[in-house]
Coordinates of C-alpha atoms in Angstrom, one line a residue:
X1 CA -7.7 5.3 23.0
X2 CA -5.8 5.0 19.4
X3 CA -5.9 8.9 19.6
X4 CA -4.3 9.0 22.6
X5 CA -1.4 6.4 22.4
X6 CA -0.4 8.1 18.8
X7 CA -0.5 11.4 20.6
X8 CA 2.3 10.0 23.4
X9 CA 4.2 8.7 20.3
X10 CA 4.3 12.0 19.1
X11 CA 5.3 13.9 22.1
X12 CA 7.9 11.1 22.3
X13 CA 9.4 11.7 18.9
X14 CA 9.4 15.4 19.8
X15 CA 10.9 15.9 23.0
X16 CA 11.4 19.9 22.9
X17 CA 7.6 20.7 22.1
X18 CA 5.9 21.3 25.0
X19 CA 2.9 18.8 25.9
X20 CA -0.2 21.2 25.7
X21 CA 0.7 22.8 22.4
X22 CA 1.8 19.2 20.1
X23 CA -1.7 17.7 20.1
X24 CA -3.5 20.5 19.4
X25 CA -0.8 21.0 16.2
X26 CA -1.3 17.7 15.1
X27 CA -4.6 16.7 15.5
X28 CA -5.4 19.7 13.7
X29 CA -3.2 18.7 10.8
X30 CA -4.4 15.0 10.8
X31 CA -8.3 16.6 10.4
X32 CA -7.5 18.9 7.4
X33 CA -5.3 16.6 5.6
X34 CA -8.4 13.6 6.3
X35 CA -10.9 16.3 4.5
X36 CA -9.4 16.2 1.4
X37 CA -8.9 13.8 -1.3
X38 CA -5.4 12.0 -1.3
X39 CA -3.5 10.2 -3.3
X40 CA -1.0 7.0 -2.0
X41 CA 1.3 4.9 -3.9
X42 CA 5.0 3.9 -5.2
X43 CA 6.2 3.6 -8.5
X44 CA 8.8 2.0 -10.7
X45 CA 12.1 4.2 -11.5
X46 CA 15.2 3.9 -13.3
X47 CA 18.4 3.7 -10.8
X48 CA 22.2 3.4 -10.7
X49 CA 22.1 3.3 -6.9
X50 CA 19.3 2.7 -4.5
X51 CA 16.0 1.2 -4.8
X52 CA 14.8 1.3 -8.0
X53 CA 10.9 2.9 -6.8
X54 CA 9.5 5.9 -4.9
X55 CA 7.2 6.6 -2.8
X56 CA 4.7 9.7 -2.9
X57 CA 1.4 11.0 -1.3
X58 CA -0.3 14.1 -3.3
X59 CA -3.5 15.6 -1.6
X60 CA -5.8 17.5 -3.1
X61 CA -5.9 21.0 -1.0
X62 CA -9.1 22.9 -2.9
X63 CA -10.1 26.1 -1.3
X64 CA -8.4 24.4 2.2
X65 CA -5.2 25.0 1.0
X66 CA -4.4 28.2 3.0
X67 CA -5.4 26.4 6.3
X68 CA -3.4 23.1 5.7
X69 CA -0.4 25.3 4.2
X70 CA -1.0 27.6 8.2
X71 CA -1.0 23.8 9.7
X72 CA 2.1 22.4 7.9
X73 CA 4.5 25.7 9.3
X74 CA 3.2 24.9 12.9
X75 CA 4.2 21.6 12.5
X76 CA 7.7 22.3 10.8
X77 CA 8.1 24.9 13.5
X78 CA 8.2 22.0 16.4
X79 CA 11.3 20.9 14.6
X80 CA 14.8 22.2 15.5
X81 CA 15.2 25.6 13.9
X82 CA 17.9 24.3 10.9
X83 CA 16.5 20.7 10.6
X84 CA 14.4 22.0 7.5
X85 CA 16.3 23.6 4.4
X86 CA 14.7 24.7 1.0
X87 CA 15.5 22.1 -2.1
X88 CA 15.3 23.1 -5.9
X89 CA 12.8 19.8 -7.5
X90 CA 12.8 20.9 -11.3
X91 CA 11.7 24.3 -11.5
X92 CA 10.0 24.4 -8.2
X93 CA 11.0 24.7 -4.6
X94 CA 10.3 22.5 -1.7
X95 CA 11.2 21.7 2.3
X96 CA 13.0 18.8 3.4
X97 CA 15.5 17.3 5.9
X98 CA 19.0 18.9 5.9
X99 CA 20.5 15.9 6.1
X100 CA 18.6 13.2 4.3
X101 CA 20.6 10.3 5.5
X102 CA 21.2 9.1 1.6
X103 CA 17.1 9.2 0.7
X104 CA 15.4 12.4 -0.6
X105 CA 12.7 13.2 0.3
X106 CA 10.8 16.9 -0.1
X107 CA 7.2 18.5 0.1
X108 CA 5.4 21.4 -1.1
X109 CA 3.2 22.4 -3.0
X110 CA 2.4 22.9 -6.8
X111 CA -0.9 25.1 -7.4
X112 CA -3.2 23.1 -4.8
X113 CA -1.7 19.4 -4.5
X114 CA 0.4 19.3 -1.5
X115 CA 3.3 16.8 -2.5
X116 CA 5.4 14.3 -0.3
X117 CA 7.7 12.7 -1.9
X118 CA 10.7 9.9 -0.7
X119 CA 13.5 8.6 -3.2
X120 CA 12.4 11.2 -5.3
X121 CA 15.2 13.4 -6.2
X122 CA 14.5 13.5 -9.8
X123 CA 10.6 15.0 -9.0
X124 CA 8.9 12.1 -10.6
X125 CA 5.9 13.3 -9.0
X126 CA 6.1 16.5 -9.9
X127 CA 6.2 15.6 -13.6
X128 CA 3.2 13.6 -13.2
X129 CA 1.2 15.9 -12.1
X130 CA 2.2 18.8 -14.7
X131 CA 1.0 16.2 -17.4
X132 CA -2.9 16.6 -18.8
X133 CA -5.2 13.7 -17.2
X134 CA -7.9 11.9 -17.5
X135 CA -11.1 11.5 -15.3
X136 CA -10.3 8.4 -14.4
X137 CA -7.6 5.9 -15.1
X138 CA -8.1 3.2 -17.4
X139 CA -7.5 0.5 -15.3
X140 CA -9.9 1.6 -12.8
X141 CA -12.7 1.9 -15.2
X142 CA -12.8 -2.0 -15.3
X143 CA -14.3 -2.1 -12.1
X144 CA -17.8 -0.6 -11.3
X145 CA -18.4 1.2 -8.3
X146 CA -21.4 3.8 -7.4
X147 CA -18.8 6.3 -6.3
X148 CA -15.8 6.4 -4.8
X149 CA -14.7 6.9 -1.0
X150 CA -11.4 4.5 -1.9
X151 CA -9.6 3.5 -5.4
X152 CA -6.9 0.9 -5.1
X153 CA -4.4 -0.6 -8.2
X154 CA -1.6 -2.9 -8.0
X155 CA 0.4 -3.7 -10.5
X156 CA 1.9 -6.7 -9.1
X157 CA 4.6 -7.9 -12.0
X158 CA 5.7 -4.7 -11.7
X159 CA 6.2 -5.1 -8.1
X160 CA 8.0 -8.5 -8.7
X161 CA 10.4 -7.0 -10.8
X162 CA 11.3 -3.9 -8.3
X163 CA 11.3 -6.7 -5.7
X164 CA 13.8 -8.5 -8.1
X165 CA 16.3 -5.6 -8.9
X166 CA 16.3 -4.5 -5.4
X167 CA 17.7 -8.4 -4.6
X168 CA 20.0 -8.3 -7.2
X169 CA 21.5 -4.7 -6.2
X170 CA 21.6 -6.4 -2.4
X171 CA 23.1 -9.6 -3.5
X172 CA 20.4 -11.8 -2.6
X173 CA 19.5 -13.7 -5.2
X174 CA 19.6 -16.8 -3.5
X175 CA 17.2 -15.5 -0.5
X176 CA 15.3 -14.0 -3.9
X177 CA 14.7 -17.4 -5.9
X178 CA 13.4 -19.3 -2.6
X179 CA 10.9 -16.8 -2.4
X180 CA 10.0 -16.8 -6.2
X181 CA 9.6 -20.7 -6.0
X182 CA 7.4 -20.5 -2.9
X183 CA 5.1 -17.5 -5.0
X184 CA 5.3 -19.9 -7.9
X185 CA 4.3 -23.0 -6.0
X186 CA 1.0 -20.8 -4.5
X187 CA -0.2 -19.4 -7.8
X188 CA 0.3 -15.7 -7.5
X189 CA 3.4 -15.4 -9.9
X190 CA 1.0 -14.7 -12.7
X191 CA -1.5 -12.8 -10.9
X192 CA -1.2 -9.3 -13.3
X193 CA -3.2 -6.8 -11.7
X194 CA -5.5 -5.8 -8.5
X195 CA -8.4 -2.9 -8.9
X196 CA -10.5 -2.7 -6.6
X197 CA -13.0 0.5 -5.5
X198 CA -15.2 1.0 -2.2
X199 CA -18.3 3.8 -1.8
X200 CA -21.7 4.6 -1.0
X201 CA -25.1 3.2 -2.6
X202 CA -27.7 5.1 -0.4
X203 CA -27.2 3.5 3.2
X204 CA -25.0 0.5 2.2
X205 CA -21.3 0.5 1.1
X206 CA -20.5 -1.5 -2.0
X207 CA -17.1 -2.7 -2.8
X208 CA -16.0 -4.1 -5.9
X209 CA -12.5 -5.7 -7.0
X210 CA -10.7 -7.3 -10.0
X211 CA -8.0 -9.8 -9.7
X212 CA -6.3 -10.0 -13.0
X213 CA -5.4 -13.9 -13.4
X214 CA -4.4 -15.6 -16.8
X215 CA -5.9 -19.0 -17.0
X216 CA -5.3 -21.4 -16.4
X217 CA -5.3 -20.6 -12.9
X218 CA -2.5 -22.8 -10.3
X219 CA -1.8 -23.6 -6.9
X220 CA -4.5 -21.3 -4.3
X221 CA -6.1 -19.9 -6.6
X222 CA -7.4 -23.1 -8.5
X223 CA -9.0 -23.8 -5.5
X224 CA -11.7 -21.4 -5.5
X225 CA -14.9 -22.3 -8.0
X226 CA -17.9 -20.6 -8.3
X227 CA -20.8 -20.5 -6.3
X228 CA -24.5 -21.4 -7.1
X229 CA -26.2 -18.0 -5.4
X230 CA -28.9 -20.2 -4.9
X231 CA -27.1 -21.3 -1.7
X232 CA -28.1 -18.2 0.0
X233 CA -31.9 -19.5 0.3
X234 CA -30.8 -21.6 3.1
X235 CA -29.4 -18.5 4.9
X236 CA -31.9 -17.5 7.8
X237 CA -34.0 -14.0 7.3
X238 CA -32.8 -12.9 10.6
X239 CA -28.7 -12.9 9.5
X240 CA -26.7 -10.2 9.5
X241 CA -24.0 -11.4 7.1
X242 CA -23.5 -14.2 4.7
X243 CA -20.9 -15.4 2.8
X244 CA -20.5 -18.3 0.3
X245 CA -17.4 -20.0 -0.1
X246 CA -16.6 -23.1 -2.6
X247 CA -13.1 -24.4 -1.7
X248 CA -11.5 -27.4 -2.7
X249 CA -10.0 -27.7 1.0
X250 CA -8.0 -31.1 -0.3
X251 CA -6.5 -28.9 -3.0
X252 CA -5.3 -26.4 -0.3
X253 CA -3.9 -29.1 1.9
X254 CA -1.8 -30.2 -1.1
X255 CA -0.6 -26.9 -2.5
X256 CA 0.5 -26.1 1.2
X257 CA 2.3 -29.0 1.5
X258 CA 3.6 -28.8 -1.6
X259 CA 4.7 -25.3 -0.8
X260 CA 6.6 -26.3 2.2
X261 CA 7.8 -29.3 0.6
X262 CA 9.4 -26.7 -1.8
X263 CA 11.3 -24.1 1.1
X264 CA 11.6 -26.3 4.0
X265 CA 14.4 -28.7 4.1
X266 CA 13.6 -32.2 4.2
X267 CA 14.2 -32.8 8.1
X268 CA 11.0 -30.0 8.6
X269 CA 9.2 -31.6 6.2
X270 CA 9.0 -35.1 7.5
X271 CA 8.4 -33.4 11.3
X272 CA 5.2 -31.2 10.0
X273 CA 3.5 -34.6 7.9
X274 CA 4.3 -36.6 11.4
X275 CA 2.6 -33.9 13.4
X276 CA -0.5 -33.6 10.5
X277 CA -0.5 -37.5 11.2
X278 CA -0.8 -37.4 14.8
X279 CA -3.5 -35.0 14.3
X280 CA -5.1 -36.8 11.7

């Protein structure tokens, strides 16, 4: 059902192509891309104008480079003849839209790596590819994993700094101040990084996640305490799934109400209190 809806959307976006060839071309490309390791992310950059962040996707084509290159050529052929042009990014020749509408975009090959980048006219994604790399990034080594099917790393403080820079460029300091106050009240302002890995251990899928939060925890995060694993002795042996959470519900309630008071005008806060009183 999902595939059917996606293909319908693709046909809508590419009206000049015939219905019989679009599904096969698109699905062949998706299957090829899905068969190879890929990293997708966003990173900070120095920018005098425009967002101080760029996005990228880097695919390790390996032995399937020729197949993927052929699939990309077929995908590009679905567009108008003069829609894409050759773009020089550093020392590499890439492809990109003829009219980028002020947001540089390019894609192309660096060895066996297929690179797609947005808002990266400087070619930052390509520069990192050319540097020697360790087998695993240090921040992922902090999270154990039997094998990697998926790995995720988020630097929350860098995101805050990037969002702040964008808000200042757009003249939205008041909205940013409100958002910052809400995030601080919820206890998320001090979260540093999130690292997670998922993989297979035999027939099991194992997920490990590390949330780096300095002490003392505040807000919502302070409401979660350690659990006693003996609680699982009470679970029926026929259970398929079991979870235990030690949560201070009253603390969660107080945190939410304090946050509403920070974010909402007094009349709205009073209305919410009245509704809760009626519920109680």
